[in-house]
Structure formats: C-alpha cells, structure tokens
Tab-separated table of C-alpha atoms and ligand atoms in Angstrom:
chain	number	residue	atom	x	y	z
A	249	UNK	CA	-2.435	9.489	-14.379
A	250	UNK	CA	0.377	12.031	-14.105
A	251	UNK	CA	0.483	14.803	-11.543
A	252	UNK	CA	2.845	17.730	-11.025
A	253	UNK	CA	3.341	19.687	-7.833
A	254	UNK	CA	5.320	22.965	-7.996
A	255	UNK	CA	6.399	24.867	-4.874
A	256	UNK	CA	8.461	27.907	-3.872
A	257	UNK	CA	10.770	25.551	-1.990
A	258	UNK	CA	10.862	21.753	-2.266
A	259	UNK	CA	12.534	20.023	0.678
A	260	UNK	CA	13.124	16.427	-0.411
A	261	UNK	CA	14.429	15.327	2.983
A	262	UNK	CA	18.048	15.689	1.867
A	263	UNK	CA	17.971	18.583	-0.640
A	264	UNK	CA	16.315	22.008	-0.695
A	265	UNK	CA	15.268	23.098	-4.193
A	266	UNK	CA	14.034	26.636	-4.867
A	267	UNK	CA	11.136	26.817	-7.313
A	268	UNK	CA	11.160	23.061	-7.510
A	269	UNK	CA	8.675	20.485	-8.699
A	270	UNK	CA	7.724	16.882	-8.055
A	271	UNK	CA	6.477	14.802	-10.989
A	272	UNK	CA	4.261	11.842	-10.132
A	273	UNK	CA	2.853	8.935	-12.120
A	274	UNK	CA	0.431	6.336	-10.715
A	275	UNK	CA	1.038	7.419	-7.134
A	276	UNK	CA	4.834	7.160	-7.396
A	277	UNK	CA	7.387	9.982	-7.722
A	278	UNK	CA	9.171	9.759	-11.094
A	279	UNK	CA	11.285	12.911	-10.946
A	280	UNK	CA	12.118	15.860	-8.673
A	281	UNK	CA	13.716	18.951	-10.162
A	282	UNK	CA	13.712	22.682	-10.945
A	283	UNK	CA	13.457	24.759	-14.097
A	284	UNK	CA	10.964	23.944	-16.875
A	285	UNK	CA	8.730	21.135	-15.541
A	286	UNK	CA	7.432	18.200	-17.571
A	287	UNK	CA	3.845	18.073	-18.877
A	288	UNK	CA	1.293	16.536	-16.522
A	289	UNK	CA	-2.429	15.719	-16.485
A	290	UNK	CA	-2.997	17.669	-13.261
A	291	UNK	CA	-0.846	20.543	-11.985
A	292	UNK	CA	-0.898	22.116	-8.499
A	293	UNK	CA	1.209	25.271	-8.175
A	294	UNK	CA	2.071	26.534	-4.674
A	295	UNK	CA	4.650	29.347	-5.134
A	296	UNK	CA	4.080	30.550	-1.546
A	297	UNK	CA	4.634	27.152	0.063
A	298	UNK	CA	7.355	24.838	1.267
A	299	UNK	CA	6.684	21.316	-0.030
A	300	UNK	CA	8.113	18.456	1.993
A	301	UNK	CA	7.580	14.725	2.425
A	302	UNK	CA	4.174	14.012	3.978
A	303	UNK	CA	4.497	13.760	7.749
A	304	UNK	CA	4.400	10.307	9.357
A	305	UNK	CA	2.529	9.678	12.602
A	306	UNK	CA	4.222	6.800	14.446
A	307	UNK	CA	1.886	6.570	17.463
A	308	UNK	CA	-1.791	7.347	18.037
A	309	UNK	CA	-5.077	6.151	19.547
A	310	UNK	CA	-7.721	7.704	17.340
A	311	UNK	CA	-10.776	6.595	19.347
A	312	UNK	CA	-9.583	8.995	22.057
A	313	UNK	CA	-10.758	11.966	19.994
A	314	UNK	CA	-14.154	11.303	21.641
A	315	UNK	CA	-12.669	11.531	25.175
A	316	UNK	CA	-10.543	14.683	25.126
A	317	UNK	CA	-10.034	16.956	28.107
A	318	UNK	CA	-10.446	14.347	30.858
A	319	UNK	CA	-8.100	14.450	33.917
A	320	UNK	CA	-6.243	17.483	32.565
A	321	UNK	CA	-3.689	17.411	35.391
A	322	UNK	CA	-3.246	13.684	36.121
A	323	UNK	CA	-0.327	11.283	35.809
A	324	UNK	CA	-0.553	8.491	33.216
A	325	UNK	CA	-1.885	5.949	35.723
A	326	UNK	CA	-4.422	8.420	37.244
A	327	UNK	CA	-5.553	9.430	33.764
A	328	UNK	CA	-5.849	5.788	32.596
A	329	UNK	CA	-7.788	4.680	35.701
A	330	UNK	CA	-10.305	7.493	35.144
A	331	UNK	CA	-10.641	6.823	31.422
A	332	UNK	CA	-10.858	2.996	31.264
A	333	UNK	CA	-14.536	2.990	32.408
A	334	UNK	CA	-15.395	5.646	29.788
A	335	UNK	CA	-13.533	3.733	27.067
A	336	UNK	CA	-15.403	0.560	28.099
A	337	UNK	CA	-18.500	2.198	26.517
A	338	UNK	CA	-17.071	2.668	22.990
A	339	UNK	CA	-18.341	0.725	19.995
A	340	UNK	CA	-17.581	0.664	16.267
A	341	UNK	CA	-19.744	3.754	15.635
A	342	UNK	CA	-17.935	5.818	18.287
A	343	UNK	CA	-14.578	4.675	16.899
A	344	UNK	CA	-15.620	5.586	13.337
A	345	UNK	CA	-16.712	9.096	14.319
A	346	UNK	CA	-13.617	9.705	16.485
A	347	UNK	CA	-11.257	8.311	13.828
A	348	UNK	CA	-12.823	10.564	11.178
A	349	UNK	CA	-11.999	13.549	13.380
A	350	UNK	CA	-8.478	12.317	14.181
A	351	UNK	CA	-7.659	11.447	10.563
A	352	UNK	CA	-9.162	14.684	9.238
A	353	UNK	CA	-7.020	16.682	11.638
A	354	UNK	CA	-3.895	14.646	10.762
A	355	UNK	CA	-4.416	15.172	7.014
A	356	UNK	CA	-5.191	18.878	7.462
A	357	UNK	CA	-1.894	19.251	9.342
A	358	UNK	CA	0.187	17.550	6.619
A	359	UNK	CA	0.257	13.933	7.827
A	360	UNK	CA	-0.028	11.399	4.991
A	361	UNK	CA	0.889	8.110	6.726
A	362	UNK	CA	-0.385	7.210	10.161
A	363	UNK	CA	-0.568	4.274	12.444
A	364	UNK	CA	-3.359	3.792	14.959
A	365	UNK	CA	-2.880	1.678	18.074
A	366	UNK	CA	-6.323	0.413	19.048
A	367	UNK	CA	-6.397	-1.717	22.191
A	368	UNK	CA	-9.909	-1.288	23.690
A	369	UNK	CA	-12.311	-3.991	22.491
A	370	UNK	CA	-15.287	-4.063	24.907
A	371	UNK	CA	-17.005	-7.472	25.049
A	372	UNK	CA	-19.489	-8.074	22.274
A	373	UNK	CA	-18.652	-4.961	20.247
A	374	UNK	CA	-17.464	-5.990	16.802
A	375	UNK	CA	-16.365	-4.050	13.737
A	376	UNK	CA	-13.873	-1.683	15.377
A	377	UNK	CA	-10.815	-2.398	13.183
A	378	UNK	CA	-13.126	-2.460	10.142
A	379	UNK	CA	-14.371	1.029	11.065
A	380	UNK	CA	-10.772	2.312	11.285
A	381	UNK	CA	-9.690	0.784	7.966
A	382	UNK	CA	-12.809	2.020	6.160
A	383	UNK	CA	-12.386	5.534	7.558
A	384	UNK	CA	-8.756	5.754	6.386
A	385	UNK	CA	-9.863	4.597	2.920
A	386	UNK	CA	-12.723	7.120	2.853
A	387	UNK	CA	-10.480	10.052	3.882
A	388	UNK	CA	-7.495	8.967	1.733
A	389	UNK	CA	-4.904	8.418	4.479
A	390	UNK	CA	-2.128	5.803	4.155
A	391	UNK	CA	-2.791	3.671	7.217
A	392	UNK	CA	-1.128	1.112	9.512
A	393	UNK	CA	-3.757	-0.139	11.981
A	394	UNK	CA	-2.317	-1.841	15.072
A	395	UNK	CA	-4.443	-4.659	16.485
A	396	UNK	CA	-3.794	-3.801	20.127
A	397	UNK	CA	-4.910	-5.769	23.148
A	398	UNK	CA	-5.161	-5.895	26.942
A	399	UNK	CA	-5.197	-9.203	28.837
A	400	UNK	CA	-3.904	-8.363	32.336
A	401	UNK	CA	-6.885	-7.114	34.352
A	402	UNK	CA	-6.984	-5.770	37.900
A	403	UNK	CA	-7.792	-9.197	39.362
A	404	UNK	CA	-4.409	-10.459	38.050
A	405	UNK	CA	-2.469	-7.422	39.228
A	406	UNK	CA	-2.811	-5.344	36.042
A	407	UNK	CA	-3.946	-1.714	35.789
A	408	UNK	CA	-7.143	-1.930	33.656
A	409	UNK	CA	-10.450	-3.170	35.095
A	410	UNK	CA	-11.351	-6.731	34.088
A	411	UNK	CA	-14.277	-5.379	32.045
A	412	UNK	CA	-11.956	-4.026	29.305
A	413	UNK	CA	-9.530	-6.960	28.972
A	414	UNK	CA	-9.915	-9.822	26.475
A	415	UNK	CA	-9.036	-13.520	26.521
A	416	UNK	CA	-5.577	-14.573	25.328
A	417	UNK	CA	-6.724	-16.995	22.599
A	418	UNK	CA	-9.462	-14.712	21.315
A	419	UNK	CA	-6.957	-11.855	20.931
A	420	UNK	CA	-4.537	-13.972	18.896
A	421	UNK	CA	-7.302	-15.409	16.706
A	422	UNK	CA	-8.758	-11.980	15.944
A	423	UNK	CA	-5.305	-10.500	15.292
A	424	UNK	CA	-4.563	-13.239	12.762
A	425	UNK	CA	-7.939	-12.628	11.125
A	426	UNK	CA	-7.243	-8.867	10.840
A	427	UNK	CA	-3.848	-9.562	9.232
A	428	UNK	CA	-5.479	-11.915	6.732
A	429	UNK	CA	-8.135	-9.395	5.808
A	430	UNK	CA	-6.249	-6.097	5.624
A	431	UNK	CA	-2.447	-6.485	5.512
A	432	UNK	CA	-0.885	-5.534	2.187
A	433	UNK	CA	2.928	-5.952	2.260
A	434	UNK	CA	3.546	-4.641	-1.288
A	435	UNK	CA	5.476	-1.397	-1.995
A	436	UNK	CA	3.039	1.506	-2.199
A	437	UNK	CA	0.646	-0.290	0.166
A	438	UNK	CA	-2.176	1.842	1.606
A	439	UNK	CA	-2.780	-0.538	4.536
A	440	UNK	CA	-0.457	-2.633	6.679
A	441	UNK	CA	-1.436	-4.347	9.917
A	442	UNK	CA	0.688	-4.279	13.079
A	443	UNK	CA	0.521	-6.573	16.146
A	444	UNK	CA	0.436	-4.399	19.254
A	445	UNK	CA	-0.321	-5.610	22.805
A	446	UNK	CA	-0.805	-2.436	24.851
A	447	UNK	CA	1.808	-2.214	27.643
A	448	UNK	CA	3.631	-4.223	30.343
A	449	UNK	CA	0.989	-3.216	32.925
A	450	UNK	CA	-2.034	-4.312	30.849
A	451	UNK	CA	-0.781	-7.427	29.008
A	452	UNK	CA	0.460	-10.798	30.323
A	453	UNK	CA	4.023	-11.850	29.431
A	454	UNK	CA	2.527	-14.919	27.685
A	455	UNK	CA	0.464	-12.726	25.365
A	456	UNK	CA	3.510	-10.561	24.610
A	457	UNK	CA	5.544	-13.647	23.683
A	458	UNK	CA	2.789	-15.275	21.600
A	459	UNK	CA	2.011	-11.992	19.838
A	460	UNK	CA	5.659	-11.687	18.774
A	461	UNK	CA	5.600	-15.231	17.338
A	462	UNK	CA	2.355	-14.533	15.504
A	463	UNK	CA	3.714	-11.291	14.017
A	464	UNK	CA	6.930	-12.948	12.874
A	465	UNK	CA	5.053	-15.862	11.339
A	466	UNK	CA	3.117	-13.358	9.210
A	467	UNK	CA	6.051	-10.942	8.690
A	468	UNK	CA	4.190	-7.971	10.173
A	469	UNK	CA	5.588	-5.393	12.579
A	470	UNK	CA	5.308	-5.163	16.361
A	471	UNK	CA	4.431	-2.118	18.430
A	472	UNK	CA	3.831	-1.421	22.135
A	473	UNK	CA	4.146	1.273	24.806
A	474	UNK	CA	7.440	1.127	26.694
A	475	UNK	CA	9.390	3.079	29.319
A	476	UNK	CA	6.795	5.867	29.340
A	477	UNK	CA	6.735	6.634	33.081
A	478	UNK	CA	8.597	5.815	36.278
A	479	UNK	CA	5.331	4.252	37.573
A	480	UNK	CA	5.636	1.713	34.741
A	481	UNK	CA	9.296	1.056	35.612
A	482	UNK	CA	8.334	0.422	39.269
A	483	UNK	CA	5.483	-1.857	38.151
A	484	UNK	CA	7.861	-3.962	35.997
A	485	UNK	CA	10.484	-4.198	38.752
A	486	UNK	CA	7.921	-5.193	41.389
A	487	UNK	CA	5.855	-7.624	39.298
A	488	UNK	CA	8.479	-9.127	36.977
A	489	UNK	CA	11.810	-8.229	38.614
A	490	UNK	CA	12.892	-6.640	35.333
A	491	UNK	CA	13.305	-3.140	33.937
A	492	UNK	CA	10.910	-2.540	30.986
A	493	UNK	CA	13.554	-3.033	28.250
A	494	UNK	CA	14.914	-6.186	29.974
A	495	UNK	CA	11.387	-7.568	30.146
A	496	UNK	CA	10.851	-6.905	26.427
A	497	UNK	CA	14.174	-8.519	25.578
A	498	UNK	CA	13.157	-11.657	27.558
A	499	UNK	CA	9.879	-11.800	25.632
A	500	UNK	CA	11.400	-11.462	22.144
A	501	UNK	CA	10.247	-7.862	21.824
A	502	UNK	CA	13.412	-6.254	20.470
A	503	UNK	CA	14.634	-6.136	16.874
A	504	UNK	CA	14.301	-4.178	13.644
A	505	UNK	CA	10.630	-5.215	13.278
A	506	UNK	CA	9.682	-3.602	16.616
A	507	UNK	CA	9.009	0.001	17.557
A	508	UNK	CA	8.089	1.322	20.993
A	509	UNK	CA	5.983	4.335	21.861
A	510	UNK	CA	7.780	6.811	24.165
A	511	UNK	CA	11.047	5.094	25.257
A	512	UNK	CA	11.658	7.839	27.829
A	513	UNK	CA	13.167	6.112	30.850
A	514	UNK	CA	16.087	4.321	29.207
A	515	UNK	CA	19.490	4.088	30.861
A	516	UNK	CA	22.718	4.425	28.846
A	517	UNK	CA	22.998	0.692	28.164
A	518	UNK	CA	19.346	0.560	27.030
A	519	UNK	CA	19.851	3.495	24.642
A	520	UNK	CA	22.760	1.568	23.067
A	521	UNK	CA	20.791	-1.700	23.002
A	522	UNK	CA	17.739	-0.147	21.319
A	523	UNK	CA	19.957	1.528	18.709
A	524	UNK	CA	22.014	-1.594	18.001
A	525	UNK	CA	18.862	-3.731	17.628
A	526	UNK	CA	17.424	-1.170	15.125
A	527	UNK	CA	14.294	-0.980	17.292
A	528	UNK	CA	12.328	2.220	16.688
A	529	UNK	CA	11.112	4.825	19.170
A	530	UNK	CA	7.973	6.908	18.543
A	531	UNK	CA	8.627	10.102	20.483
A	532	UNK	CA	5.392	11.846	21.559
A	533	UNK	CA	6.508	15.136	23.127
A	534	UNK	CA	3.104	16.838	23.629
A	535	UNK	CA	1.600	13.820	25.377
A	536	UNK	CA	4.741	13.310	27.489
A	537	UNK	CA	4.654	16.941	28.613
A	538	UNK	CA	0.886	16.911	29.247
A	539	UNK	CA	1.195	13.838	31.503
A	540	UNK	CA	4.491	14.974	33.054
A	541	UNK	CA	5.953	11.623	31.950
A	542	UNK	CA	9.491	12.861	31.260
A	543	UNK	CA	11.605	13.810	28.245
A	544	UNK	CA	12.805	11.190	25.752
A	545	UNK	CA	16.594	11.096	25.215
A	546	UNK	CA	16.183	11.910	21.516
A	547	UNK	CA	19.673	13.406	21.107
A	548	UNK	CA	21.336	10.395	22.753
A	549	UNK	CA	19.238	7.936	20.759
A	550	UNK	CA	20.077	9.650	17.461
A	551	UNK	CA	23.791	9.781	18.323
A	552	UNK	CA	23.650	6.043	19.096
A	553	UNK	CA	22.106	5.468	15.638
A	554	UNK	CA	18.554	4.633	16.760
A	555	UNK	CA	15.470	5.010	14.600
A	556	UNK	CA	13.321	7.781	16.068
A	557	UNK	CA	9.979	8.988	14.732
A	558	UNK	CA	7.252	11.253	16.100
A	559	UNK	CA	3.728	10.523	17.239
A	560	UNK	CA	0.844	12.711	18.289
A	561	UNK	CA	-0.278	9.933	20.706
A	562	UNK	CA	-3.972	9.601	21.494
A	563	UNK	CA	-5.850	12.880	21.545
A	564	UNK	CA	-7.007	12.289	25.147
A	565	UNK	CA	-3.412	13.125	26.198
A	566	UNK	CA	-2.663	15.727	23.540
A	567	UNK	CA	-6.068	17.198	22.588
A	568	UNK	CA	-4.745	17.641	19.021
A	569	UNK	CA	-3.142	15.722	16.153
A	570	UNK	CA	-0.815	18.271	14.548
A	571	UNK	CA	2.463	16.583	13.636
A	572	UNK	CA	4.137	19.851	12.661
A	573	UNK	CA	3.462	20.889	16.262
A	574	UNK	CA	5.171	17.688	17.446
A	575	UNK	CA	8.261	18.585	15.391
A	576	UNK	CA	8.188	21.973	17.166
A	577	UNK	CA	7.723	20.385	20.600
A	578	UNK	CA	10.460	17.791	19.940
A	579	UNK	CA	12.884	20.539	18.980
A	580	UNK	CA	12.155	22.619	22.090
A	581	UNK	CA	11.983	19.695	24.521
A	582	UNK	CA	15.333	18.275	23.343
A	583	UNK	CA	16.906	21.699	23.971
A	584	UNK	CA	15.358	21.957	27.453
A	585	UNK	CA	16.543	18.447	28.315
A	586	UNK	CA	20.099	19.150	27.141
A	587	UNK	CA	20.093	22.830	28.254
A	588	UNK	CA	21.560	23.518	24.822
A	589	UNK	CA	20.095	25.195	21.700
A	590	UNK	CA	22.083	22.808	19.489
A	591	UNK	CA	20.516	19.610	20.911
A	592	UNK	CA	18.131	19.261	17.932
A	593	UNK	CA	17.884	21.559	14.901
A	594	UNK	CA	14.876	22.166	12.655
A	595	UNK	CA	16.047	19.901	9.834
A	596	UNK	CA	16.621	17.062	12.295
A	597	UNK	CA	13.154	17.687	13.749
A	598	UNK	CA	11.589	17.458	10.254
A	599	UNK	CA	13.591	14.297	9.655
A	600	UNK	CA	12.013	12.745	12.779
A	601	UNK	CA	8.558	13.761	11.502
A	602	UNK	CA	9.148	12.155	8.075
A	603	UNK	CA	11.950	9.590	7.466
A	604	UNK	CA	12.231	8.709	11.160
A	605	UNK	CA	8.561	7.767	11.348
A	606	UNK	CA	8.734	5.881	8.033
A	607	UNK	CA	11.657	3.828	9.423
A	608	UNK	CA	9.660	2.979	12.584
A	609	UNK	CA	6.785	1.799	10.379
A	610	UNK	CA	9.083	-0.143	8.061
A	611	UNK	CA	8.232	2.013	5.030
A	612	UNK	CA	11.311	2.235	2.829
A	613	UNK	CA	8.988	3.608	0.132
A	614	UNK	CA	7.897	6.644	2.215
A	615	UNK	CA	9.453	9.559	4.097
A	616	UNK	CA	11.413	11.392	1.367
A	617	UNK	CA	10.636	12.993	-1.991
A	618	UNK	CA	12.749	10.909	-4.359
A	619	UNK	CA	12.103	8.971	-7.572
A	620	UNK	CA	10.533	5.592	-6.781
A	621	UNK	CA	9.007	6.721	-3.472
A	622	UNK	CA	5.300	7.076	-2.738
A	623	UNK	CA	3.956	10.487	-3.766
A	624	UNK	CA	2.992	11.679	-0.273
A	625	UNK	CA	3.582	15.441	-0.029
A	626	UNK	CA	2.702	18.220	2.432
A	627	UNK	CA	2.792	21.922	1.470
A	628	UNK	CA	2.865	24.609	4.145
A	629	UNK	CA	2.261	28.311	3.467
A	630	UNK	CA	5.072	30.711	4.253
A	631	UNK	CA	3.272	33.925	3.183
A	632	UNK	CA	0.633	33.902	5.941
A	633	UNK	CA	0.706	36.191	8.981
A	634	UNK	CA	2.587	33.610	11.078
A	635	UNK	CA	5.375	33.039	8.536
A	636	UNK	CA	5.577	35.948	6.050
A	637	UNK	CA	9.117	37.277	5.767
A	638	UNK	CA	10.640	34.651	8.057
A	639	UNK	CA	14.321	33.808	7.418
A	640	UNK	CA	15.283	30.146	6.896
A	641	UNK	CA	11.904	28.730	5.929
A	642	UNK	CA	12.445	25.227	7.328
A	643	UNK	CA	13.604	26.568	10.696
A	644	UNK	CA	10.685	29.010	10.639
A	645	UNK	CA	8.104	26.258	10.098
A	646	UNK	CA	9.513	24.260	13.028
A	647	UNK	CA	9.817	27.251	15.375
A	648	UNK	CA	6.401	28.644	14.405
A	649	UNK	CA	4.460	25.499	13.450
A	650	UNK	CA	1.617	25.927	10.966
A	651	UNK	CA	-1.901	25.257	12.255
A	652	UNK	CA	-2.733	23.513	8.974
A	653	UNK	CA	-1.280	22.568	5.611
A	654	UNK	CA	-2.225	24.303	2.375
A	655	UNK	CA	-2.060	21.260	0.062
A	656	UNK	CA	-1.647	17.606	1.005
A	657	UNK	CA	-1.125	14.807	-1.518
A	658	UNK	CA	-1.408	11.110	-0.620
A	659	UNK	CA	-0.494	8.449	-3.173
A	660	UNK	CA	-0.360	11.110	-5.901
A	661	UNK	CA	-3.857	12.403	-5.149
A	662	UNK	CA	-4.640	15.778	-3.532
A	663	UNK	CA	-6.723	15.292	-0.365
A	664	UNK	CA	-6.313	18.825	1.025
A	665	UNK	CA	-6.397	22.007	-1.119
A	666	UNK	CA	-6.400	25.612	0.130
A	667	UNK	CA	-6.356	24.251	3.680
A	668	UNK	CA	-9.649	22.364	3.196
A	669	UNK	CA	-10.265	18.642	3.244
A	670	UNK	CA	-11.488	17.358	-0.146
A	671	UNK	CA	-12.523	13.902	1.067
A	672	UNK	CA	-14.915	14.771	3.923
A	673	UNK	CA	-16.942	17.580	5.450
A	674	UNK	CA	-14.959	19.049	8.345
A	675	UNK	CA	-17.954	20.785	9.977
A	676	UNK	CA	-20.059	17.615	9.858
A	677	UNK	CA	-17.209	15.641	11.455
A	678	UNK	CA	-16.950	18.229	14.250
A	679	UNK	CA	-20.705	18.074	14.966
A	680	UNK	CA	-20.689	14.259	15.011
A	681	UNK	CA	-17.665	13.943	17.293
A	682	UNK	CA	-19.118	16.504	19.711
A	683	UNK	CA	-22.325	14.441	19.925
A	684	UNK	CA	-20.399	11.164	20.371
A	685	UNK	CA	-18.234	12.737	23.110
A	686	UNK	CA	-21.358	13.915	24.971
A	687	UNK	CA	-22.927	10.453	24.718
A	688	UNK	CA	-19.776	8.786	26.103
A	689	UNK	CA	-19.476	11.325	28.940
A	690	UNK	CA	-23.124	10.800	29.953
A	691	UNK	CA	-22.765	7.041	29.713
A	692	UNK	CA	-25.670	6.349	27.333
B	723	LIG	ZN1	-0.056	5.782	23.507
C-alpha cells in the first residue's frame, strides 16, 4: 500500500520544503521531496496546509476527560484531594468513554503518538488497561499505555485515601501481565507498555524500587510525576529527608529509560544531572499554569542537553488535549520565565512537540519526517481566518495555534480528513462522555 501526501509546506523537523511531498509505503516513509512526485495508490493533496511530523503527547491521564472543571482554582494537592473520591467511582466503561473523547481530541489536534498514565484502579474493577488499548486501536492512535499505580494511602502518610490504593504485590503482578499482553518493542510498534508508579506522595519507596527492577527486566520504559509543586518538595523533605530528584536517584529512577512529568522545581545541579543521565522531562505548560504549579526551566534544560517533550496532562487540569496549544503555551511561558522573547522560538517549540516527545517515549522511529521513520503526519491549514496571510508559517502556527488539524495520518493511514475524525463519530463521543461525567458527578 503506497500513500502520498502533498502540502504547501512540508516541515520535516529539520528542513522546510515548499510544495513538498511525503511518500509512504506500508506505514513507513520512503522518500520526502519536492517537484514531480512519485506514483501512489492513495494521494492526499493539501496545498493550503503546513505538514509536519505528527505531534507526540508525552504525558496524559485520559480517564480525567470525565471529570473536567472540578476545583477550577485549587492547588495540586487541593485538587487531588477533591478528585480522588470521584475517581474512586470509575470503571472500565467510564475509562473507555473518557479515553475515546481524549484520543479523539488528540487526533483532531494533530497528535499521532500518545502515552496515557493510568494510576486509578478501584478495587474489583477490571479491564481498564484493556479498554485503553482497545480504544487506541479503534481510533487509530499510536499508543504507549503506562500501567500506573498508587500504594501509599492516607493511613501510611500518603495523600490519596486508602480506598484508591492497591497492594504492592498485586500491582507488580498486574503490571507484568500487561507487559506480556500488550508490549510490542519492534520498530513501527503501535503499542508499547510503560511502568509508571504515580508520584512520591502516593507510592511507597519499595514499590518505586521494585517497579524499576521489573521495567528493566522487561526492557520497558519508566515514567512518573516529579518536582511538580513545592508541596511535593516539602512532602519529600519531611517524609524521606530527600529532595524529589535525590529520592528518585536513591530508588534507581534516573537514566535514559526514564522520563518524568513536569520537572519544574529543579535546582541547577538537578538540571545538569537530569540532562547528563538522558532522563526525559514531559513539560505540561497548560496544566502547570492552571494549578499555579510553577514554570519548568525548559530553556535551561535544553541548554544542558536534556530531552524535553510536551504533554497535555490529564484533562481535569487542562480541560483540553490540544498539543499545538501546548507548543504555544510552552513558547510563551518560557519567555515569561526568562523575561526574554528569545527564550524559546517557534521551531524549538515544535521540536518539543515532536522529536522531544518521541525521545521521552524512546521512539527513534517517530518525531521527524524522514525516510525509514513511521508515517505519522499532521497537516494544519494556513488559509483559514486565524492564519490567512500570516508571515513565517511555522511561527504563525505556534503563536496562533490551530484549534484542529486538517489531515492527520498515523502509520500511513489517514485518520482525520477535512478536520473530521474518520475512525469514530465525534458527536456520539461527546454525548457519551457528557452522560458519563454526569453519572460520576452524581455518584451513581
Ligand atoms: Zn499528570
């Protein structure tokens, strides 16, 4: 099966090609060029679009689509304490409906590869990871599910109520089972599993350490929340006598197979350490601003050589899943933090949203449009009211982020055309998630 995508401008990640094309065979890019294109079985022509590598979402909690708009003005800990009892009511059906909404929105906004960090497994509710994997398959999204976990309940000094934490051994056994069932390490893989205990304030140090050993035994990646708020830093100092990064280092949670969500409150030595260890950071600017968590030192991390990607984070602390918007927010927030308009430019912001995320997820086969890479492509219109006539198209798309993509291709297959999802019914998803959200809010 060969496929050809033509666009007014093709941004490969390193080159910008006017009137360019991307030629794909069996889900893999075979050639990128301009001028007369090769013959192909299916051709999509987008002369009024910028085509770029599909965006990569390096941090999310998709089940949260069913609990948006709670505690709109709370800190992370206030917001979590209010939401844990609501999340304790989720089951596989709620997760499926919420994930359909989250994945639909991601795809419609140009995201082609996403992780999902799922850490709420209420007692006796099975089938949650299955629901996530099946939904990604159904919608056509390249997917890295994280088997998350919480084991440090309130009675042991943790933040979450005991009703939402699981037993140590059961977590490890289920995580191993999920890896065995769904992890595909091959190039071009559509599903890779990640081991992901939730955070220092909801997981015991023993579970952190054992999870790292399990992940390394199976050669899968590790992900957790780290250095998100000063409340977390105080918690780690009081309970463990360690700063968050020191604690992770003690527990074997640093290295090129690890990426952290947020990484905001890092001191100079920790910025250097994270960069030198090739540990990734998933920067989630909208969520960080919504919760007043702080501003990640993106400029410093990049200068130190760190891997930095972008995440939308769960939609209960973002209320959306538009990665182009995160590129926009990252660009502006870096400039506010540095009080300098040169702190992060548009091309660097797009790099975070593509290659940076692919590096966090360990996907050498994703993140750029080059021969041999996965054919994951996002096309954004530049002739609409928001963008028509704008100078410097790539800067324009970052400064005025598109609300949705025109065409999105995953694994060489179009899943969005003319701004509409081809793999699911958007209106039906909206109705179902509204009903699920109402049920969760009422508690029945
Ligand atoms: Zn998160």
